[in-house]
PDB file of C-alpha atoms and ligand atoms in Angstrom:
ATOM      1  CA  UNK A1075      98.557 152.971   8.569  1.00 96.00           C
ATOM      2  CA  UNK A1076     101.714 153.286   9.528  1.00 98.00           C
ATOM      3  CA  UNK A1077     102.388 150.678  12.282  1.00 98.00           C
ATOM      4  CA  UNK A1078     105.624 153.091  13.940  1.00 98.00           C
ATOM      5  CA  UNK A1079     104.984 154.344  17.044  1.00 98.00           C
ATOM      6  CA  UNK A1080     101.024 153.094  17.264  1.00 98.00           C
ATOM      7  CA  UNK A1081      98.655 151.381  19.696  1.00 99.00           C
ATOM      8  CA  UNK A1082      97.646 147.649  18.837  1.00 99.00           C
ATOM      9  CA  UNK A1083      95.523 145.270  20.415  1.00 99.00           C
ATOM     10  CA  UNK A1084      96.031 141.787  18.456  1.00 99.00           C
ATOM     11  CA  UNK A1085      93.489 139.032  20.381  1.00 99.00           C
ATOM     12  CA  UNK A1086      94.961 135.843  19.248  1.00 98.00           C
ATOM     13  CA  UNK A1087      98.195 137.261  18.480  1.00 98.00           C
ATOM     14  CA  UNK A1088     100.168 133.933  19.985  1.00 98.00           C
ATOM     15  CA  UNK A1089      98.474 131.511  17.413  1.00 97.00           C
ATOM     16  CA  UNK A1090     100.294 130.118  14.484  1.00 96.00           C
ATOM     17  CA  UNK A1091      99.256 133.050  12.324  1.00 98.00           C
ATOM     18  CA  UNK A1092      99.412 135.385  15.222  1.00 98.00           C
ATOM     19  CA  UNK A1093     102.712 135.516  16.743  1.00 98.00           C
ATOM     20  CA  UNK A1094     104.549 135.283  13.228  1.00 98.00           C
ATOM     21  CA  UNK A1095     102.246 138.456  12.584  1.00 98.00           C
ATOM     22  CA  UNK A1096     103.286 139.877  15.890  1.00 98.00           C
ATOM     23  CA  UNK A1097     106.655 139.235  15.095  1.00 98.00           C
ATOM     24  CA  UNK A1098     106.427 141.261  11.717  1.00 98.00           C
ATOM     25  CA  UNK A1099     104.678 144.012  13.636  1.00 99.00           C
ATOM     26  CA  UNK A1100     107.348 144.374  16.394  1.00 98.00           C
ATOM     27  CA  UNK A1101     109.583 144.358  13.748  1.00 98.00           C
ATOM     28  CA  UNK A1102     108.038 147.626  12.959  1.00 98.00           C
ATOM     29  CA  UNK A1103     107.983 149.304  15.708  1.00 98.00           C
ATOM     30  CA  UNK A1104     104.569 150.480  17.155  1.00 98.00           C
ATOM     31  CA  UNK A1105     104.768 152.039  20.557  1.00 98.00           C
ATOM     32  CA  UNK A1106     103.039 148.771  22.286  1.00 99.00           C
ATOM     33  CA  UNK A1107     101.478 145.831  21.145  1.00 99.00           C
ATOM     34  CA  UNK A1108      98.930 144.890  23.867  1.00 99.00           C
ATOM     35  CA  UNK A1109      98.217 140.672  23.207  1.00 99.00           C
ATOM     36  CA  UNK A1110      95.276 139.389  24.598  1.00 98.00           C
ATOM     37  CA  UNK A1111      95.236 135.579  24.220  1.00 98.00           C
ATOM     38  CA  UNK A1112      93.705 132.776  25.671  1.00 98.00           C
ATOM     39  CA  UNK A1113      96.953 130.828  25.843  1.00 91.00           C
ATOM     40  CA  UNK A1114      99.505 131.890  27.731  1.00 93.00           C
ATOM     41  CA  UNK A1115     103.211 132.048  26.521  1.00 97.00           C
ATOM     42  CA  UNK A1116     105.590 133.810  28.462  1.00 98.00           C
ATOM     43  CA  UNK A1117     108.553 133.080  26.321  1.00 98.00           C
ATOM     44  CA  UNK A1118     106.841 134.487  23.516  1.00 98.00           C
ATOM     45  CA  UNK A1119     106.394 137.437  25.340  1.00 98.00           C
ATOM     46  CA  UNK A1120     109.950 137.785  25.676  1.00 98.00           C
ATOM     47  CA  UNK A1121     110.962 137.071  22.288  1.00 98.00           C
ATOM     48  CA  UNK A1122     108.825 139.646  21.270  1.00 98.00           C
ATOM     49  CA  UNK A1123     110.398 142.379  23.865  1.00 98.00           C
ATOM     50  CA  UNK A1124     113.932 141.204  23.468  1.00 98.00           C
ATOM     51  CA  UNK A1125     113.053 141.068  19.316  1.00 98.00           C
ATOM     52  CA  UNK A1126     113.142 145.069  19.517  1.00 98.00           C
ATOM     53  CA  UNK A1127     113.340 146.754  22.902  1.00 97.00           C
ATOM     54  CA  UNK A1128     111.286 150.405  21.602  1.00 98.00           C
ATOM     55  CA  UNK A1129     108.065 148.259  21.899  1.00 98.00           C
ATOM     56  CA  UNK A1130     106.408 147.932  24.509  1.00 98.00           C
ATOM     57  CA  UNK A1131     104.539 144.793  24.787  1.00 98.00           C
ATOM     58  CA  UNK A1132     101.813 143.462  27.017  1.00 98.00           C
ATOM     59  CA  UNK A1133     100.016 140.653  27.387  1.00 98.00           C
ATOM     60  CA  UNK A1134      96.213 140.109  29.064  1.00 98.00           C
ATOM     61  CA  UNK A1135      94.803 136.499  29.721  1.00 98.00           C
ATOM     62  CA  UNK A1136      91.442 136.996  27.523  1.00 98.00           C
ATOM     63  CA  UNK A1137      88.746 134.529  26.507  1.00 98.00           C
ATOM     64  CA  UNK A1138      86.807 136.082  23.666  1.00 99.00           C
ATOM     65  CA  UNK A1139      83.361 134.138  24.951  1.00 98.00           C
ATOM     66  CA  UNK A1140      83.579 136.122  27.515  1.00 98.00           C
ATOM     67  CA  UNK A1141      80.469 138.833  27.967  1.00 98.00           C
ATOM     68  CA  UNK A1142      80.426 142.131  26.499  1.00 98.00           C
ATOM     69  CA  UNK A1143      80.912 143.637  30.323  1.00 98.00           C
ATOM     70  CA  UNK A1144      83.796 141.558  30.960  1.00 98.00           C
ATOM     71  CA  UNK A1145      85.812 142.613  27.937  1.00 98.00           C
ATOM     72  CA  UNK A1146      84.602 146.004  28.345  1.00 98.00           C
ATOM     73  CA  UNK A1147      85.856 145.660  31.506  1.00 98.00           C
ATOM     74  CA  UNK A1148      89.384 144.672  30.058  1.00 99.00           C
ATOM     75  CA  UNK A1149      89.672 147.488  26.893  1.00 99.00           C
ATOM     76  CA  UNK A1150      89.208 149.885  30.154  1.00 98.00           C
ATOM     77  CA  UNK A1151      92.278 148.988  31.721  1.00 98.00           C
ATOM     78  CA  UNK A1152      94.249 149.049  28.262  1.00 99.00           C
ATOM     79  CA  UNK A1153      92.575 152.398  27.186  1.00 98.00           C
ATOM     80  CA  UNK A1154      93.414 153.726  31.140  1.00 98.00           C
ATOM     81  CA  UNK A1155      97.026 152.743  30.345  1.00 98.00           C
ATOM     82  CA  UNK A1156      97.732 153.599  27.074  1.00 98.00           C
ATOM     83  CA  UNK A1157      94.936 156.423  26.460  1.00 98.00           C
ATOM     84  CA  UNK A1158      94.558 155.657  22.750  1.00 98.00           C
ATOM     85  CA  UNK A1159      94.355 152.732  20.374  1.00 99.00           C
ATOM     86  CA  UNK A1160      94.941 152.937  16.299  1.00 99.00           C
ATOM     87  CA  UNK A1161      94.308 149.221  15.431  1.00 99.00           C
ATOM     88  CA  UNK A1162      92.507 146.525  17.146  1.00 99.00           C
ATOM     89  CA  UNK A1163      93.310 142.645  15.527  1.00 99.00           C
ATOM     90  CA  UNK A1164      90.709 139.960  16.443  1.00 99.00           C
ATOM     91  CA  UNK A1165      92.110 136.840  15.038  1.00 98.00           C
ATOM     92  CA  UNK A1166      90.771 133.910  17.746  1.00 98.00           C
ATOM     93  CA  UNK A1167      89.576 131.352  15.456  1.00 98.00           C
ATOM     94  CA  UNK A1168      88.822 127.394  16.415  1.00 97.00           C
ATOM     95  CA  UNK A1169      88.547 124.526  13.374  1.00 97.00           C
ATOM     96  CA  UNK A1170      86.723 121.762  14.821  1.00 97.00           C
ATOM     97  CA  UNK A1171      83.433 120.760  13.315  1.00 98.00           C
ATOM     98  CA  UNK A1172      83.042 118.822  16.645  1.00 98.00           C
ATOM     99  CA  UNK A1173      82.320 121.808  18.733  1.00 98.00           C
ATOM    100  CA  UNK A1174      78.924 123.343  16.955  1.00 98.00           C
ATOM    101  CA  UNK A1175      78.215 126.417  19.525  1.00 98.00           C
ATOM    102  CA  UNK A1176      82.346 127.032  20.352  1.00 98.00           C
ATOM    103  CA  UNK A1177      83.158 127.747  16.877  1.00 98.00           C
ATOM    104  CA  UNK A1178      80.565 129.907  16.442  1.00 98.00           C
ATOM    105  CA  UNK A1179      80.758 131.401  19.870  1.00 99.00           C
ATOM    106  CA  UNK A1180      84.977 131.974  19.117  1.00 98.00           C
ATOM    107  CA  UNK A1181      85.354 132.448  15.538  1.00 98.00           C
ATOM    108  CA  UNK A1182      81.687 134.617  14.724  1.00 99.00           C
ATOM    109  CA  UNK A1183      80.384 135.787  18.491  1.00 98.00           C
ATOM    110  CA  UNK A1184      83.920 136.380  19.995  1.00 99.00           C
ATOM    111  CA  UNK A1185      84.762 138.979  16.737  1.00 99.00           C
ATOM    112  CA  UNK A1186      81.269 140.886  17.111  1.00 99.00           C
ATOM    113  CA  UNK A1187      81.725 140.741  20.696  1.00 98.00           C
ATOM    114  CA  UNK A1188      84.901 142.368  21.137  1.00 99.00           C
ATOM    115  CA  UNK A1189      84.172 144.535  18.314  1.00 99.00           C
ATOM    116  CA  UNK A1190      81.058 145.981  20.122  1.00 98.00           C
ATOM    117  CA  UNK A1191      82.988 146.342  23.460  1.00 98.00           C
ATOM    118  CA  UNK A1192      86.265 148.663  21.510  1.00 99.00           C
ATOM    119  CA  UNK A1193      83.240 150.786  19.878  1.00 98.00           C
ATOM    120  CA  UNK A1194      82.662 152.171  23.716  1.00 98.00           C
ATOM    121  CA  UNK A1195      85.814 154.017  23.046  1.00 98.00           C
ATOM    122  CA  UNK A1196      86.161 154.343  19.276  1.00 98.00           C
ATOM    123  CA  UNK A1197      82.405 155.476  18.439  1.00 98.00           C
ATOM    124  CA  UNK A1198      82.865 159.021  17.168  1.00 98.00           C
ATOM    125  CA  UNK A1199      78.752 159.804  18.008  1.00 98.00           C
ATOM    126  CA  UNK A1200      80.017 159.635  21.509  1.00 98.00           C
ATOM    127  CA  UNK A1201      83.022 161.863  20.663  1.00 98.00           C
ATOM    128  CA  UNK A1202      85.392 159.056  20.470  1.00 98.00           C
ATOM    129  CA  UNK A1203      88.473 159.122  18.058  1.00 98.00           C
ATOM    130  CA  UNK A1204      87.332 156.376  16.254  1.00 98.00           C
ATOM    131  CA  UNK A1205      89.742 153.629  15.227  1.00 98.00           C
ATOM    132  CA  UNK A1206      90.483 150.849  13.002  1.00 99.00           C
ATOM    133  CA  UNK A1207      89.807 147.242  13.258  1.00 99.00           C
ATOM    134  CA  UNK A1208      91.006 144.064  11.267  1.00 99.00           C
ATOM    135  CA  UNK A1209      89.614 141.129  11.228  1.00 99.00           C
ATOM    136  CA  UNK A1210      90.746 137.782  10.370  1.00 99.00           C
ATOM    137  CA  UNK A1211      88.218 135.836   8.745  1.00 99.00           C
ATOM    138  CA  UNK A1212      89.343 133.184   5.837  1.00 98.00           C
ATOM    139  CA  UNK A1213      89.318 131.843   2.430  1.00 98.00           C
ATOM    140  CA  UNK A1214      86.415 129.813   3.437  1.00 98.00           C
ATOM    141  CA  UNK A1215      84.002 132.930   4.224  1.00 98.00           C
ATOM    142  CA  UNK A1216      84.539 133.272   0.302  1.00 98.00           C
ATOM    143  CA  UNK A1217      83.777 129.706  -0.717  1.00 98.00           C
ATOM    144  CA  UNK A1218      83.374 126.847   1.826  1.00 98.00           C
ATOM    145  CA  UNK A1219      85.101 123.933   2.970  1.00 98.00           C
ATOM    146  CA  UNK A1220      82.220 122.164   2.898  1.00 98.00           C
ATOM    147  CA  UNK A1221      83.449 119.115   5.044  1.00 98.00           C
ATOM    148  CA  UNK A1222      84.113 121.598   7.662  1.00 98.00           C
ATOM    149  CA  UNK A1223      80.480 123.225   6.765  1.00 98.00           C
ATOM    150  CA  UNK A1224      79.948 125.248  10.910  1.00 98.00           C
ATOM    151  CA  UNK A1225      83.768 126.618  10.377  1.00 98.00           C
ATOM    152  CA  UNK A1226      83.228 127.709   7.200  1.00 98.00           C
ATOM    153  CA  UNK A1227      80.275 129.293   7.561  1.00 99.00           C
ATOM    154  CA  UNK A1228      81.394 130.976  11.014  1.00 99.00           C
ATOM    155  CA  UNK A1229      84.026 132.921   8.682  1.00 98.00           C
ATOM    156  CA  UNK A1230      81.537 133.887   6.248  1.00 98.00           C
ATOM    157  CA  UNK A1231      79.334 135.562   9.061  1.00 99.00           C
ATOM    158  CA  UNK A1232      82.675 137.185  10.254  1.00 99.00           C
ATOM    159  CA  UNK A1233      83.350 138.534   6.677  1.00 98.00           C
ATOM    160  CA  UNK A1234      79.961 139.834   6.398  1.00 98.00           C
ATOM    161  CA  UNK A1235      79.898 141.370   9.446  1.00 99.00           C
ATOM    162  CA  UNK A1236      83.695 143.352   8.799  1.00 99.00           C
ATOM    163  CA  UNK A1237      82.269 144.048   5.804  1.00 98.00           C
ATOM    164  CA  UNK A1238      79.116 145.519   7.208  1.00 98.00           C
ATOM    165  CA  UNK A1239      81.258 147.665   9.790  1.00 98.00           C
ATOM    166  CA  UNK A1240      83.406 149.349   7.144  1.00 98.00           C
ATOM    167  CA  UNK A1241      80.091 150.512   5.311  1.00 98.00           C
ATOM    168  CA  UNK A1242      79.158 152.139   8.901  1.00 98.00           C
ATOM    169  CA  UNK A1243      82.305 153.695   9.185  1.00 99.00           C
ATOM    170  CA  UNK A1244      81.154 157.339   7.875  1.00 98.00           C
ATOM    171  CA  UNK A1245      78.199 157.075  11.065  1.00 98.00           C
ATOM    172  CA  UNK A1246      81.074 155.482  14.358  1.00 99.00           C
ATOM    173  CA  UNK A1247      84.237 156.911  12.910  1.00 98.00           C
ATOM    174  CA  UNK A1248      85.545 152.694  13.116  1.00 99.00           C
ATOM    175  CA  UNK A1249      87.014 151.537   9.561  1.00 99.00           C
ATOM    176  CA  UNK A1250      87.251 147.798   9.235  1.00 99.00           C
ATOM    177  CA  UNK A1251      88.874 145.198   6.681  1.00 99.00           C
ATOM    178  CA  UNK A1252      88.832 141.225   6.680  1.00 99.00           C
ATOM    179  CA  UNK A1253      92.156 139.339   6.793  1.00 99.00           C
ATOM    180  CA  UNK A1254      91.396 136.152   4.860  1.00 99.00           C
ATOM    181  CA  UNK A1255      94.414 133.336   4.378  1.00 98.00           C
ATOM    182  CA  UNK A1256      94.062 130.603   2.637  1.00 98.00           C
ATOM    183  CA  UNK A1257      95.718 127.553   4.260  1.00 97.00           C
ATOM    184  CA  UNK A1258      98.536 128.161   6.300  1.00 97.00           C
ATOM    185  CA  UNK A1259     100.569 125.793   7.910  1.00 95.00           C
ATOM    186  CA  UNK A1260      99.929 126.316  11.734  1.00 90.00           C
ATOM    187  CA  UNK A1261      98.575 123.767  14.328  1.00 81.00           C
ATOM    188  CA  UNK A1262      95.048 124.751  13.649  1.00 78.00           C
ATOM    189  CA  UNK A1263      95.516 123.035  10.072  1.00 78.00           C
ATOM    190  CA  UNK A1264      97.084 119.115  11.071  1.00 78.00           C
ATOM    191  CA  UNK A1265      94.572 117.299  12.829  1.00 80.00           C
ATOM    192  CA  UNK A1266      90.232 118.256  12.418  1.00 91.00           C
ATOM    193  CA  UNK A1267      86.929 116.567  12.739  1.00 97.00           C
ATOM    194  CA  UNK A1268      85.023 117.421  10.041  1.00 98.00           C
ATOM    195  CA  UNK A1269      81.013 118.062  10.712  1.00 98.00           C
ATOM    196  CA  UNK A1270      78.988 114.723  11.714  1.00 98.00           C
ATOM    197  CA  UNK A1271      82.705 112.735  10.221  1.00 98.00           C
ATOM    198  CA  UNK A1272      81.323 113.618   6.461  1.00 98.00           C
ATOM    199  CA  UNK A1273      85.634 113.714   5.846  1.00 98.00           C
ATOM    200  CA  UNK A1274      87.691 111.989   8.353  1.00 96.00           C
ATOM    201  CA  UNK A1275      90.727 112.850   6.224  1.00 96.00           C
ATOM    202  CA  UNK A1276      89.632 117.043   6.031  1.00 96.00           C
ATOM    203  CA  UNK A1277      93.132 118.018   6.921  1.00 95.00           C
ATOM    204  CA  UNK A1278      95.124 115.371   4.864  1.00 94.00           C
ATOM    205  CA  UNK A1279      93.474 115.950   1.431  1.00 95.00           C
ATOM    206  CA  UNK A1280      93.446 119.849   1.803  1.00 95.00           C
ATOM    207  CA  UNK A1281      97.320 119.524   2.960  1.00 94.00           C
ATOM    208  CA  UNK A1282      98.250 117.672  -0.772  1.00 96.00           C
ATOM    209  CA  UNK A1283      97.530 120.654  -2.245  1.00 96.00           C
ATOM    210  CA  UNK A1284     100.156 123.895  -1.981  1.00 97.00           C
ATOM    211  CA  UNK A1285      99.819 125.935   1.284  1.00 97.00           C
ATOM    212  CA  UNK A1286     101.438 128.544   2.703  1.00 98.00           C
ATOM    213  CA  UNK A1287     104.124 129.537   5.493  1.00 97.00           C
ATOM    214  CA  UNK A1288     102.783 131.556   8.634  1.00 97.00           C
ATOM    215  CA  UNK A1289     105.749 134.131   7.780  1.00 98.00           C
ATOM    216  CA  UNK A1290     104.583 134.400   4.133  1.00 98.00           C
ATOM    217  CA  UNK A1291     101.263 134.675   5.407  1.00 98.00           C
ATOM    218  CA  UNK A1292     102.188 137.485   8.584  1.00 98.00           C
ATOM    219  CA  UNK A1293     104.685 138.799   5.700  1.00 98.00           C
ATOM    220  CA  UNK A1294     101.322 139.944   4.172  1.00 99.00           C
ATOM    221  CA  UNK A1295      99.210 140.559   6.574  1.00 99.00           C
ATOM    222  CA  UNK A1296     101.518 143.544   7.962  1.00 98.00           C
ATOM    223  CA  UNK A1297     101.181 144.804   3.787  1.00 98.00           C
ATOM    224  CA  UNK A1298      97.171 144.961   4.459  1.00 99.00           C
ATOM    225  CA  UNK A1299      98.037 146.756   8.180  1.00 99.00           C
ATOM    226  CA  UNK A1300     100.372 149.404   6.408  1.00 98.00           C
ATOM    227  CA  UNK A1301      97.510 149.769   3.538  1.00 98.00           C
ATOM    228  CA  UNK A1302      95.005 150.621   5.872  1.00 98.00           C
ATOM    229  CA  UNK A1303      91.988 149.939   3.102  1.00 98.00           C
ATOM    230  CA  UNK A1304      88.711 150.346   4.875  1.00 98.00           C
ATOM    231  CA  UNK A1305      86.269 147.770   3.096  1.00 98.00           C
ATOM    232  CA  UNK A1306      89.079 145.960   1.934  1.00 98.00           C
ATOM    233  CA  UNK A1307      88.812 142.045   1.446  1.00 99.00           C
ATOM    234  CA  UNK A1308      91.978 141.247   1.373  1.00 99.00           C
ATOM    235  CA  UNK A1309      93.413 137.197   0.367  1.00 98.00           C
ATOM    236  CA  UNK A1310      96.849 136.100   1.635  1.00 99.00           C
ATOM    237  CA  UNK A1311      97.115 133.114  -0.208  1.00 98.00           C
ATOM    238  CA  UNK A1312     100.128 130.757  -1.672  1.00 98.00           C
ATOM    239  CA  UNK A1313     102.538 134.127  -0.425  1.00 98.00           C
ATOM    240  CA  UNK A1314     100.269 136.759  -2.258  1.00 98.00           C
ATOM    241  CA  UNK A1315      98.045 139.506  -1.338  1.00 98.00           C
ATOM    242  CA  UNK A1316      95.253 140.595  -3.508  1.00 98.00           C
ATOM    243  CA  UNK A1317      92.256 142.348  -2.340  1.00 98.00           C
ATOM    244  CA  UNK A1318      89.489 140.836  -4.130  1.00 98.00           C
ATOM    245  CA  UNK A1319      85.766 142.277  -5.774  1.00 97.00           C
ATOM    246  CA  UNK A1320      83.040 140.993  -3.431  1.00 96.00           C
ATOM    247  CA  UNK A1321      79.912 140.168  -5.745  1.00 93.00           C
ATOM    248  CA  UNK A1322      76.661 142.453  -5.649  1.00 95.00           C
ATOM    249  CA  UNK A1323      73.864 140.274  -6.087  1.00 96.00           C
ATOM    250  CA  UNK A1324      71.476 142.224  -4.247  1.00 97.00           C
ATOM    251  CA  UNK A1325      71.528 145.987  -2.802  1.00 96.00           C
ATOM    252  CA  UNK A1326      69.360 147.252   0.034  1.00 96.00           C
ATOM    253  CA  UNK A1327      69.484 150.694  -1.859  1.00 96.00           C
ATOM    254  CA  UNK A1328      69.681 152.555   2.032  1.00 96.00           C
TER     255      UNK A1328
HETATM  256  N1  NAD B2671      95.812 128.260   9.388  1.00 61.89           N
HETATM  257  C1  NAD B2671      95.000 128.473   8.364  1.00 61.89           C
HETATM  258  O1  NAD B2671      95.059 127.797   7.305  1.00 61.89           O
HETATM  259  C2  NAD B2671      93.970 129.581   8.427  1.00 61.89           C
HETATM  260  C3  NAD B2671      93.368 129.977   7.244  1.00 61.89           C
HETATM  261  C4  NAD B2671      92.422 131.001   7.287  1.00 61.89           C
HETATM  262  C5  NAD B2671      92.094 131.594   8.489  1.00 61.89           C
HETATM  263  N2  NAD B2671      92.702 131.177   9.625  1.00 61.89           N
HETATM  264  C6  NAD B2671      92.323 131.845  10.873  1.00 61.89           C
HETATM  265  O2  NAD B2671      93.472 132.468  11.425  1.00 61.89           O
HETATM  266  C7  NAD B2671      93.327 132.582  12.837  1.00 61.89           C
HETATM  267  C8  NAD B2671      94.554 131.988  13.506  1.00 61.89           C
HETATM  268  O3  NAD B2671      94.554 130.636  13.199  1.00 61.89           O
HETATM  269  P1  NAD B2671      95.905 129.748  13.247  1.00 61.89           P
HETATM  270  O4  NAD B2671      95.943 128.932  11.997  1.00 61.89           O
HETATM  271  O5  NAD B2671      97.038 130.601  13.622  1.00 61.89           O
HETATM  272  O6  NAD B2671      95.531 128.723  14.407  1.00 61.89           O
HETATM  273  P2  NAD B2671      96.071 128.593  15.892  1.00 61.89           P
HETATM  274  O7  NAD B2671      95.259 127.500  16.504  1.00 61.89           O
HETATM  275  O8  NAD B2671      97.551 128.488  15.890  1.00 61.89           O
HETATM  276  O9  NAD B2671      95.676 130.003  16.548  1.00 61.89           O
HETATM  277  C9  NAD B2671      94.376 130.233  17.004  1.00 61.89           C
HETATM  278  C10 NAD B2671      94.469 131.426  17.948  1.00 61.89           C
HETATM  279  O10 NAD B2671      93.162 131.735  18.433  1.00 61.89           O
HETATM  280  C11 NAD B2671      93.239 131.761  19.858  1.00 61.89           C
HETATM  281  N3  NAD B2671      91.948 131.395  20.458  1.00 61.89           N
HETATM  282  C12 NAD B2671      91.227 130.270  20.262  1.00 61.89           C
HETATM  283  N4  NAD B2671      90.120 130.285  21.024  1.00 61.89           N
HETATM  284  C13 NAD B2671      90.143 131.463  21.716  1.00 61.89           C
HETATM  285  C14 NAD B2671      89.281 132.075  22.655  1.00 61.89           C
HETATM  286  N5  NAD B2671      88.173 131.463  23.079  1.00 61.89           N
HETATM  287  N6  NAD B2671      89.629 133.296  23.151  1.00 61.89           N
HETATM  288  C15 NAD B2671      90.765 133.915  22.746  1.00 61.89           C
HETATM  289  N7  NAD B2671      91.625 133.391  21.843  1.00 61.89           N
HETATM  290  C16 NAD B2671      91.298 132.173  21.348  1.00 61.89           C
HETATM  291  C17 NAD B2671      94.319 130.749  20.211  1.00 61.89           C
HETATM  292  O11 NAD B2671      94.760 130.937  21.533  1.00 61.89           O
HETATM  293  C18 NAD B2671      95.360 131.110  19.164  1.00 61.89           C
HETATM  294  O12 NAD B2671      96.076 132.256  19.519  1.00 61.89           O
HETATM  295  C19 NAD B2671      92.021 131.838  13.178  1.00 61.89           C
HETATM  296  O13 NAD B2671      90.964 132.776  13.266  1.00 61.89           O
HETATM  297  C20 NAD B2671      91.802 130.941  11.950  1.00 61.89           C
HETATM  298  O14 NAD B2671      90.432 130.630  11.747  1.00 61.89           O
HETATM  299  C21 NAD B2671      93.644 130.199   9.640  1.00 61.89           C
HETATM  300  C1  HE2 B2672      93.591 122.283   6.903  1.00 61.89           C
HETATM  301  C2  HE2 B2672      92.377 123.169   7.026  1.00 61.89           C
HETATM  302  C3  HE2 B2672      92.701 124.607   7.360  1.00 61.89           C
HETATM  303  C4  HE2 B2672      91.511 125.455   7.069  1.00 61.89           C
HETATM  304  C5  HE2 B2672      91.631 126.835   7.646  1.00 61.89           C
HETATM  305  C6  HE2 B2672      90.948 127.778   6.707  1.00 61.89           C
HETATM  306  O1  HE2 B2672      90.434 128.897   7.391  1.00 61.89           O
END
């Protein structure tokens, strides 16, 4: 996909990850990037307009916890404005092996969530245009961190979901690929509680190994946008991109 002159939604897209990646897709020129975000950064905003003037950009307060209705709710007002949407980003992601139910509710519920409430106006059964939706999930939904055991496996359900959606893509018209960095230095990585304290030193050991900028890592991620792959599991890792082979170890055969 071509991100010149399109419609994006990016939730998270103020994070570490997320506002280098908005950066790179300003850069680009869509007609407006609509950020929803839970933080709320109105110098970023500007940057972001001032960065290239063409775009318009937006921002929403959003809490992806929120219910189905509520976001619903929100996506109408965008859609109303706007009338269509080409790409919808869900990055909102938490790392803290503290908070059981929150990273699950953010990182798994928050993506199927907000997925469910865009397919209202995507789904083409309901003669919707469909649409296309990318998801960032993580290295760990490949192979855990196992200190941080609840994060880890709330990426994996992510990944398997995405990768369920692009399979359904022929029925709702929705194609759908998983964004998976490995680690990237953003303020999500310095300080975490690993699950019942099994690592108090999580972030420190991982960090002695090579990481990877947030521009490297939006660098990419705009490469995956522009492929448009649906199904694709793609890795930004170290300042590469590779979409990897997920292993078949079972088929449903329908
Ligand atoms: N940094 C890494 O090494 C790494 C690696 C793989 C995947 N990821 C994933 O990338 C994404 C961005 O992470 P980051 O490293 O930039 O961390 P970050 O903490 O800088 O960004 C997290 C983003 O998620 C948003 N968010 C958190 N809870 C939310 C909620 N309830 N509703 C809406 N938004 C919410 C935050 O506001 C922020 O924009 C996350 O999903 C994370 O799991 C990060
Ligand atoms: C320092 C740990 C960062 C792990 C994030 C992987 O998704």
């Amino acid at each position: 996909m071509a991100i010149a002159n399109k419609n994006i939604i990016f939730v998270a897209g103020l994070g570490g990850i997320g506002f280098d990646t908005s950066r790179e897709i300003v850069k680009s020129g869509p007609k407006n990037l609509v950020i929803l975000d839970r933080i709320e950064n109105p110098a970023a905003i500007a940057e972001l307009k001032a960065l290239n003037p063409k775009v318009t950009v937006t921002f929403y307060p959003y809490d992806v916890t929120v219910p189905v209705a509520e976001t619903t709710k929100l996506l109408k007002t965008i859609f109303d404005k706007l009338k269509t949407v080409d790409l919808l980003i869900n990055g909102a992601g938490i790392l803290d092996d503290y908070q059981i139910e929150r990273t699950i509710a953010v990182n798994f519920t928050g993506t199927v969530n907000t997925t469910t409430a865009i397919m209202s106006f995507w789904d083409k059964r309901k003669g919707g245009p469909g649409g296309v939706i990318a998801n960032i999930c993580s290295v760990t939904g490949f192979n855990a961190i196992y200190q941080v055991p609840v994060y880890s496996a709330s990426k994996a359900a992510a990944l398997s979901f995405t990768n369920s959606l692009a399979k359904l893509a022929p029925i709702t018209g929705v194609t759908a690929y998983s964004i998976n960095p490995g680690i990237t230095k953003t303020p999500l990585v310095h300080k975490l509680n690993s699950w019942l304290d099994v690592e108090p030193r999580v972030a420190e050991l991982l960090l002695e190994h090579p990481t990877q900028t947030s521009l490297e890592c939006a660098q990419n991620f705009v490469k995956a946008i522009e492929a448009n792959q649906n199904g694709a599991i793609w890795k930004l890792d170290l300042g590469t991109l590779e979409a990897i082979e997920w292993t078949k170890h079972w088929d449903s055969h329908i």
